[in-house]
Amino acid sequence: MKNDPVKVGVIGVGHLGQHHAKHYKNLSNCDMVGIFDVDDTQSAIISRKYNIPSYHTLESLIKKIDAVSIVTPTKHHSAVAKLCIEREKHVFIEKPITQTLDQADELLKIAKQKNVLIQVGHIERLNPALTALKPYSINPKFIELQRLAPYTSRGTDVPVVLDKMIHDIDILLSLVHSPVKAIQAKGLSILTNSVDVAHARIRFENGTVASIMSSRIAKNDVRKIKLFQRELYATIDLFAQTTEVYRVLKDEKQGSPSALIEPFNYDEKSLYISYEKPILEKTDLLKVELKNFISSIKGTETSIVSGVEGRDALQVALKIQNKIIQDLH
Ligand code: NAD
């Protein structure tokens, strides 16, 4: 079994799910068994496009696989994932894991009983602009995260906090290792009947403060993070995939060979400012994410974003959403 390819399927082959199917088809260590979508026409188009069998019922696909990507609209994640996990299938669930915390907790509980993996598609964790921070000792005191996106009807089954902001919440929780202490939030509906624009201020128990703003009514995509801590300032553009890091050094030898280093004096001390803009390799993040899912099933890697982390991001997102709703009434 360990050396056998993982038999995999995709449920929901719309805008994003079709790319899951395409990548599985080309990945080693897995066999792309088939796809299922409630929309037969869409299923047939993707089946023809990538030469992948299309199944007419979920049941018939589930019988043939070991693992599956669930890429349906969010409101269906819980029911579809539950069915798959109960049949002992490993699941990759696109973000957000589910719509409610009870649904996420139920999936985690059954997955533990059935000894299967849940991985969640918080793909930004793999963004090279974010992973470029790894060489630095990151301990942010203040972080500003901004995410703006042009309107599309996809994703509007949930408010912007669960659709867009949850990406930044997941990033934030991966950078600040401290429990959330307090949340203030404000939001409004512009086009849809749910919240389209949201702002939250999150205070963590270690004193870190984050300001997050998300909108799904914008002209252009913007995904930016500014991170401040003692002797370090970083600006991260997740959309353009660039990262710039400014640091204060006591000795110019502490700087990396590629850094621009300028001397400066402060408080009668001679210090240096180092500026680094690492050259980042552009990769297909979804391909890397799905390869990691297959390797995690095989036990050769650890999931980049576990089911528990997906659940924790959802918990903070729902707290923000509840504050917004309380404020609106
Ligand atoms: P979409 O509407 O384009 O596609 C969803 C597909 O699922 C459709 O083809 C639909 O017919 C099918 N479907 C609906 N209910 C189903 C069911 N019960 N069983 C099987 N198929 C079903 O949506 P999308 O933009 O591809 O988004 C899908 C999911 O991916 C959402 O949860 C969304 O939040 C997530 N997403 C994540 C990212 C990311 O950056 N990680 C980006 C986009 C979307």
Short mmCIF file of C-alpha atoms and ligand atoms in Angstrom, two decimals:
data_model
loop_
_atom_site.label_atom_id
_atom_site.label_comp_id
_atom_site.label_asym_id
_atom_site.label_seq_id
_atom_site.Cartn_x
_atom_site.Cartn_y
_atom_site.Cartn_z
CA MET A 1 0.00 0.00 0.00
CA LYS A 2 2.78 2.41 0.96
CA ASN A 3 4.29 2.30 -2.52
CA ASP A 4 0.96 2.17 -4.38
CA PRO A 5 -0.26 5.39 -5.98
CA VAL A 6 -3.05 7.14 -4.04
CA LYS A 7 -6.35 6.78 -5.91
CA VAL A 8 -7.80 10.27 -5.97
CA GLY A 9 -10.98 12.04 -7.13
CA VAL A 10 -12.31 15.59 -7.29
CA ILE A 11 -15.82 16.62 -6.21
CA GLY A 12 -16.91 19.93 -7.76
CA VAL A 13 -15.07 20.82 -10.98
CA GLY A 14 -16.04 24.45 -11.44
CA HIS A 15 -13.64 27.41 -11.56
CA LEU A 16 -11.09 25.94 -9.12
CA GLY A 17 -11.92 22.21 -8.98
CA GLN A 18 -10.95 21.67 -12.62
CA HIS A 19 -7.38 22.74 -11.75
CA HIS A 20 -7.31 20.18 -8.93
CA ALA A 21 -8.27 17.51 -11.48
CA LYS A 22 -5.63 18.73 -13.98
CA HIS A 23 -2.85 18.65 -11.36
CA TYR A 24 -3.73 15.23 -9.95
CA LYS A 25 -3.67 13.88 -13.49
CA ASN A 26 -0.04 14.99 -13.84
CA LEU A 27 1.26 14.26 -10.33
CA SER A 28 3.34 11.19 -9.60
CA ASN A 29 2.34 9.01 -6.63
CA CYS A 30 -1.36 9.35 -7.44
CA ASP A 31 -3.91 7.94 -9.86
CA MET A 32 -6.59 10.39 -11.00
CA VAL A 33 -9.62 8.10 -10.84
CA GLY A 34 -12.40 10.52 -11.70
CA ILE A 35 -14.52 13.58 -11.06
CA PHE A 36 -18.06 14.21 -9.87
CA ASP A 37 -20.08 17.42 -10.22
CA VAL A 38 -23.83 17.92 -9.75
CA ASP A 39 -23.73 19.88 -13.01
CA ASP A 40 -23.49 17.10 -15.66
CA THR A 41 -22.62 19.54 -18.43
CA GLN A 42 -19.68 21.00 -16.49
CA SER A 43 -18.54 17.53 -15.54
CA ALA A 44 -18.60 16.41 -19.18
CA ILE A 45 -16.62 19.49 -20.31
CA ILE A 46 -13.86 18.89 -17.76
CA SER A 47 -13.87 15.14 -18.41
CA ARG A 48 -13.26 15.77 -22.13
CA LYS A 49 -10.76 18.59 -21.57
CA TYR A 50 -8.44 16.53 -19.34
CA ASN A 51 -9.42 13.02 -20.42
CA ILE A 52 -10.58 12.05 -16.92
CA PRO A 53 -13.58 9.75 -16.25
CA SER A 54 -16.69 11.52 -15.02
CA TYR A 55 -18.91 9.70 -12.49
CA HIS A 56 -22.66 10.25 -12.45
CA THR A 57 -23.09 9.76 -8.71
CA LEU A 58 -20.97 10.68 -5.72
CA GLU A 59 -21.37 7.15 -4.37
CA SER A 60 -19.91 5.54 -7.49
CA LEU A 61 -16.81 7.78 -7.31
CA ILE A 62 -16.30 7.33 -3.57
CA LYS A 63 -16.17 3.54 -3.96
CA LYS A 64 -13.14 3.82 -6.25
CA ILE A 65 -10.89 6.26 -4.36
CA ASP A 66 -8.59 6.60 -1.32
CA ALA A 67 -8.61 10.41 -1.22
CA VAL A 68 -10.53 13.35 -2.62
CA SER A 69 -10.49 17.11 -3.16
CA ILE A 70 -13.77 18.81 -2.20
CA VAL A 71 -14.11 21.94 -4.31
CA THR A 72 -17.85 22.59 -4.16
CA PRO A 73 -19.30 25.91 -2.98
CA THR A 74 -18.61 26.31 0.76
CA LYS A 75 -22.19 25.60 1.84
CA HIS A 76 -21.76 21.98 0.63
CA HIS A 77 -18.31 21.30 2.19
CA SER A 78 -19.66 19.85 5.42
CA ALA A 79 -22.15 17.33 3.98
CA VAL A 80 -19.84 16.16 1.18
CA ALA A 81 -16.77 15.90 3.43
CA LYS A 82 -18.72 14.02 6.11
CA LEU A 83 -19.82 11.40 3.60
CA CYS A 84 -16.26 10.93 2.32
CA ILE A 85 -14.67 10.81 5.79
CA GLU A 86 -17.26 8.29 7.01
CA ARG A 87 -16.13 6.08 4.11
CA GLU A 88 -12.53 6.44 5.35
CA LYS A 89 -11.35 8.72 2.54
CA HIS A 90 -8.65 11.33 3.12
CA VAL A 91 -10.04 14.77 2.25
CA PHE A 92 -8.58 17.98 0.93
CA ILE A 93 -11.26 20.63 1.59
CA GLU A 94 -11.00 24.00 -0.13
CA LYS A 95 -11.14 26.98 2.23
CA PRO A 96 -13.07 27.75 4.38
CA ILE A 97 -13.23 24.26 5.90
CA THR A 98 -17.00 24.59 6.58
CA GLN A 99 -19.58 27.28 7.26
CA THR A 100 -19.95 26.67 11.02
CA LEU A 101 -17.63 25.66 13.82
CA ASP A 102 -19.87 22.75 14.82
CA GLN A 103 -19.55 21.34 11.30
CA ALA A 104 -15.74 21.67 11.38
CA ASP A 105 -15.54 20.04 14.83
CA GLU A 106 -17.75 17.18 13.69
CA LEU A 107 -15.51 16.52 10.66
CA LEU A 108 -12.38 16.60 12.83
CA LYS A 109 -13.96 14.17 15.29
CA ILE A 110 -15.00 11.65 12.62
CA ALA A 111 -11.64 11.97 10.84
CA LYS A 112 -9.89 11.04 14.09
CA GLN A 113 -12.16 8.01 14.58
CA LYS A 114 -11.64 6.87 10.99
CA ASN A 115 -7.92 7.70 11.04
CA VAL A 116 -8.02 9.86 7.90
CA LEU A 117 -6.39 13.14 7.04
CA ILE A 118 -8.13 16.48 6.59
CA GLN A 119 -6.14 19.17 4.80
CA VAL A 120 -7.51 22.65 4.09
CA GLY A 121 -6.79 24.79 1.02
CA HIS A 122 -5.33 27.91 2.62
CA ILE A 123 -3.03 28.21 -0.35
CA GLU A 124 -1.49 31.56 0.60
CA ARG A 125 0.64 29.76 3.19
CA LEU A 126 2.70 28.54 0.25
CA ASN A 127 3.01 31.95 -1.35
CA PRO A 128 6.75 32.57 -1.86
CA ALA A 129 6.25 36.18 -0.72
CA LEU A 130 5.25 34.77 2.69
CA THR A 131 7.69 31.86 2.88
CA ALA A 132 10.47 34.41 2.12
CA LEU A 133 10.12 35.47 5.79
CA LYS A 134 11.40 32.08 7.00
CA PRO A 135 15.09 33.12 7.35
CA TYR A 136 14.08 35.98 9.69
CA SER A 137 13.10 35.79 13.31
CA ILE A 138 9.49 36.95 13.02
CA ASN A 139 7.73 38.23 16.12
CA PRO A 140 5.32 40.90 14.89
CA LYS A 141 3.94 43.56 17.17
CA PHE A 142 1.68 45.22 14.59
CA ILE A 143 0.44 43.76 11.30
CA GLU A 144 -1.76 45.28 8.64
CA LEU A 145 -3.33 42.90 6.09
CA GLN A 146 -5.33 44.14 3.13
CA ARG A 147 -7.14 42.05 0.52
CA LEU A 148 -9.26 43.59 -2.23
CA ALA A 149 -10.81 41.67 -5.11
CA PRO A 150 -13.03 42.50 -8.07
CA TYR A 151 -16.61 41.28 -7.66
CA THR A 152 -17.57 37.81 -8.89
CA SER A 153 -20.71 35.88 -7.94
CA ARG A 154 -18.54 32.87 -7.00
CA GLY A 155 -17.96 32.73 -3.25
CA THR A 156 -20.96 34.91 -2.42
CA ASP A 157 -22.70 31.99 -0.72
CA VAL A 158 -20.67 33.18 2.30
CA PRO A 159 -19.77 36.69 3.59
CA VAL A 160 -16.45 38.27 2.57
CA VAL A 161 -14.98 37.34 5.97
CA LEU A 162 -15.33 33.61 5.17
CA ASP A 163 -14.53 34.01 1.48
CA LYS A 164 -11.55 36.42 1.36
CA MET A 165 -10.55 37.55 4.86
CA ILE A 166 -10.09 33.97 6.06
CA HIS A 167 -6.92 33.73 3.93
CA ASP A 168 -5.38 36.58 5.93
CA ILE A 169 -6.71 35.23 9.24
CA ASP A 170 -4.92 31.95 8.53
CA ILE A 171 -1.70 33.81 7.63
CA LEU A 172 -2.01 35.91 10.78
CA LEU A 173 -2.46 32.85 13.03
CA SER A 174 0.60 31.27 11.42
CA LEU A 175 2.69 34.37 12.27
CA VAL A 176 1.39 35.20 15.76
CA HIS A 177 1.65 32.30 18.18
CA SER A 178 -0.63 33.62 20.86
CA PRO A 179 -4.36 33.28 21.63
CA VAL A 180 -6.75 35.98 20.40
CA LYS A 181 -7.75 38.29 23.27
CA ALA A 182 -10.17 40.77 21.74
CA ILE A 183 -11.80 41.56 18.40
CA GLN A 184 -13.45 44.72 17.12
CA ALA A 185 -15.06 44.60 13.68
CA LYS A 186 -17.12 46.59 11.26
CA GLY A 187 -18.57 45.61 7.91
CA LEU A 188 -21.24 46.35 5.38
CA SER A 189 -23.14 44.97 2.42
CA ILE A 190 -22.67 46.85 -0.83
CA LEU A 191 -23.86 44.55 -3.62
CA THR A 192 -24.95 41.26 -2.09
CA ASN A 193 -27.23 40.51 0.85
CA SER A 194 -24.25 39.54 2.99
CA VAL A 195 -21.17 41.46 4.14
CA ASP A 196 -18.99 42.51 1.18
CA VAL A 197 -16.49 44.77 2.97
CA ALA A 198 -15.07 44.11 6.41
CA HIS A 199 -12.48 45.51 8.78
CA ALA A 200 -11.28 43.87 11.99
CA ARG A 201 -8.84 44.83 14.71
CA ILE A 202 -7.53 41.80 16.56
CA ARG A 203 -5.55 41.97 19.79
CA PHE A 204 -3.59 38.91 20.87
CA GLU A 205 -2.73 37.97 24.45
CA ASN A 206 0.98 38.69 23.81
CA GLY A 207 0.09 42.31 22.92
CA THR A 208 0.32 41.97 19.12
CA VAL A 209 -2.31 43.96 17.24
CA ALA A 210 -3.55 43.18 13.72
CA SER A 211 -5.67 45.27 11.41
CA ILE A 212 -7.34 43.31 8.59
CA MET A 213 -9.38 44.81 5.78
CA SER A 214 -11.09 42.80 3.03
CA SER A 215 -13.38 43.77 0.19
CA ARG A 216 -14.86 41.82 -2.70
CA ILE A 217 -15.96 45.02 -4.44
CA ALA A 218 -12.76 46.48 -5.87
CA LYS A 219 -11.37 47.47 -9.24
CA ASN A 220 -8.15 45.48 -8.95
CA ASP A 221 -6.72 42.68 -6.85
CA VAL A 222 -4.65 43.87 -3.89
CA ARG A 223 -3.14 41.48 -1.33
CA LYS A 224 -0.69 43.28 0.89
CA ILE A 225 0.77 42.81 4.34
CA LYS A 226 2.85 45.25 6.38
CA LEU A 227 4.54 43.74 9.39
CA PHE A 228 6.30 45.70 12.12
CA GLN A 229 8.41 44.49 15.03
CA ARG A 230 11.43 45.68 16.99
CA GLU A 231 14.24 46.34 14.49
CA LEU A 232 12.36 44.85 11.50
CA TYR A 233 9.79 46.08 8.98
CA ALA A 234 8.56 43.86 6.15
CA THR A 235 6.22 44.59 3.30
CA ILE A 236 4.74 41.60 1.51
CA ASP A 237 2.79 41.70 -1.73
CA LEU A 238 1.07 38.33 -2.07
CA PHE A 239 -0.44 39.23 -5.44
CA ALA A 240 2.78 40.45 -7.10
CA GLN A 241 4.76 37.89 -5.05
CA THR A 242 7.39 40.31 -3.74
CA THR A 243 8.83 40.80 -0.26
CA GLU A 244 10.97 43.61 1.10
CA VAL A 245 12.60 43.46 4.51
CA TYR A 246 14.26 46.35 6.35
CA ARG A 247 16.29 45.53 9.46
CA VAL A 248 18.43 47.41 11.96
CA LEU A 249 21.87 45.81 12.39
CA LYS A 250 24.49 46.55 15.01
CA ASP A 251 27.23 45.19 12.79
CA GLU A 252 27.24 45.33 8.99
CA LYS A 253 28.59 41.74 8.93
CA GLN A 254 25.16 40.59 10.21
CA GLY A 255 23.63 41.49 6.85
CA SER A 256 23.07 38.91 4.14
CA PRO A 257 25.41 39.11 1.09
CA SER A 258 22.58 40.33 -1.17
CA ALA A 259 21.41 43.10 1.19
CA LEU A 260 21.94 46.82 0.64
CA ILE A 261 23.45 48.12 3.85
CA GLU A 262 23.58 51.79 4.86
CA PRO A 263 25.16 53.17 8.03
CA PHE A 264 23.15 55.50 10.25
CA ASN A 265 23.52 57.06 13.69
CA TYR A 266 20.85 56.99 16.38
CA ASP A 267 21.16 57.97 20.02
CA GLU A 268 24.93 58.33 19.62
CA LYS A 269 25.18 54.74 18.35
CA SER A 270 26.52 53.68 14.95
CA LEU A 271 24.06 51.28 13.39
CA TYR A 272 23.19 49.93 9.94
CA ILE A 273 19.96 49.61 7.99
CA SER A 274 19.78 46.52 5.80
CA TYR A 275 17.35 46.31 2.87
CA GLU A 276 16.65 42.97 1.23
CA LYS A 277 14.36 42.06 -1.64
CA PRO A 278 14.81 38.32 -2.15
CA ILE A 279 14.45 36.96 -5.68
CA LEU A 280 11.41 34.69 -5.45
CA GLU A 281 10.79 31.74 -7.69
CA LYS A 282 7.27 31.70 -9.16
CA THR A 283 5.70 28.27 -8.84
CA ASP A 284 2.23 26.82 -9.33
CA LEU A 285 1.07 26.94 -5.71
CA LEU A 286 -1.92 24.63 -6.24
CA LYS A 287 0.33 21.94 -7.70
CA VAL A 288 2.67 22.17 -4.68
CA GLU A 289 -0.30 22.13 -2.30
CA LEU A 290 -1.84 18.98 -3.83
CA LYS A 291 1.55 17.26 -4.02
CA ASN A 292 1.86 17.95 -0.29
CA PHE A 293 -1.60 16.40 0.29
CA ILE A 294 -0.59 13.20 -1.50
CA SER A 295 2.78 13.09 0.33
CA SER A 296 1.00 13.68 3.66
CA ILE A 297 -1.26 10.68 2.98
CA LYS A 298 1.86 8.63 2.22
CA GLY A 299 3.47 9.92 5.42
CA THR A 300 6.50 11.46 3.72
CA GLU A 301 5.48 15.09 4.44
CA THR A 302 3.31 16.94 6.96
CA SER A 303 0.19 18.78 5.77
CA ILE A 304 0.92 22.45 5.15
CA VAL A 305 -2.49 23.41 6.59
CA SER A 306 -4.14 20.82 8.82
CA GLY A 307 -7.86 20.43 9.47
CA VAL A 308 -7.31 21.87 12.96
CA GLU A 309 -5.65 24.99 11.53
CA GLY A 310 -8.53 25.36 9.05
CA ARG A 311 -10.95 25.10 11.97
CA ASP A 312 -8.98 27.69 14.02
CA ALA A 313 -9.04 30.19 11.14
CA LEU A 314 -12.80 29.62 10.80
CA GLN A 315 -13.30 30.24 14.52
CA VAL A 316 -11.67 33.68 14.32
CA ALA A 317 -13.52 34.46 11.07
CA LEU A 318 -16.86 33.63 12.68
CA LYS A 319 -16.07 35.79 15.71
CA ILE A 320 -15.37 38.69 13.34
CA GLN A 321 -18.53 38.00 11.35
CA ASN A 322 -20.63 37.86 14.56
CA LYS A 323 -19.21 41.22 15.74
CA ILE A 324 -20.10 42.74 12.37
CA ILE A 325 -23.65 41.40 12.51
CA GLN A 326 -24.13 42.60 16.13
CA ASP A 327 -22.92 46.04 15.08
CA LEU A 328 -25.29 46.17 12.08
CA HIS A 329 -28.40 45.52 14.25
P1 NAD B 1 -17.61 27.22 -8.64
O1 NAD B 1 -19.01 27.65 -8.39
O2 NAD B 1 -16.90 27.73 -9.85
O3 NAD B 1 -17.53 25.62 -8.69
C1 NAD B 1 -18.20 24.79 -7.81
C2 NAD B 1 -18.60 23.52 -8.55
O4 NAD B 1 -19.16 22.62 -7.59
C3 NAD B 1 -19.69 23.77 -9.62
O5 NAD B 1 -19.28 23.17 -10.84
C4 NAD B 1 -20.94 23.10 -9.03
O6 NAD B 1 -21.79 22.55 -10.03
C5 NAD B 1 -20.33 22.02 -8.17
N1 NAD B 1 -21.18 21.56 -7.07
C6 NAD B 1 -22.07 22.27 -6.33
N2 NAD B 1 -22.58 21.49 -5.36
C7 NAD B 1 -22.02 20.26 -5.50
C8 NAD B 1 -22.16 19.04 -4.79
N3 NAD B 1 -22.95 18.91 -3.73
N4 NAD B 1 -21.44 17.96 -5.24
C9 NAD B 1 -20.64 18.07 -6.32
N5 NAD B 1 -20.46 19.21 -7.02
C10 NAD B 1 -21.12 20.30 -6.60
O7 NAD B 1 -16.81 27.59 -7.29
P2 NAD B 1 -15.23 27.78 -7.10
O8 NAD B 1 -14.86 29.21 -7.29
O9 NAD B 1 -14.49 26.72 -7.86
O10 NAD B 1 -15.11 27.53 -5.52
C11 NAD B 1 -15.22 26.25 -4.96
C12 NAD B 1 -14.60 26.24 -3.56
O11 NAD B 1 -13.22 26.60 -3.65
C13 NAD B 1 -15.22 27.22 -2.57
O12 NAD B 1 -15.25 26.64 -1.28
C14 NAD B 1 -14.27 28.38 -2.55
O13 NAD B 1 -14.23 29.08 -1.31
C15 NAD B 1 -12.93 27.69 -2.79
N6 NAD B 1 -11.95 28.56 -3.44
C16 NAD B 1 -10.73 28.64 -2.89
C17 NAD B 1 -9.77 29.47 -3.47
C18 NAD B 1 -8.39 29.56 -2.86
O14 NAD B 1 -7.72 30.54 -3.06
N7 NAD B 1 -7.95 28.56 -2.11
C19 NAD B 1 -10.07 30.20 -4.63
C20 NAD B 1 -11.34 30.07 -5.19
C21 NAD B 1 -12.27 29.24 -4.59
#
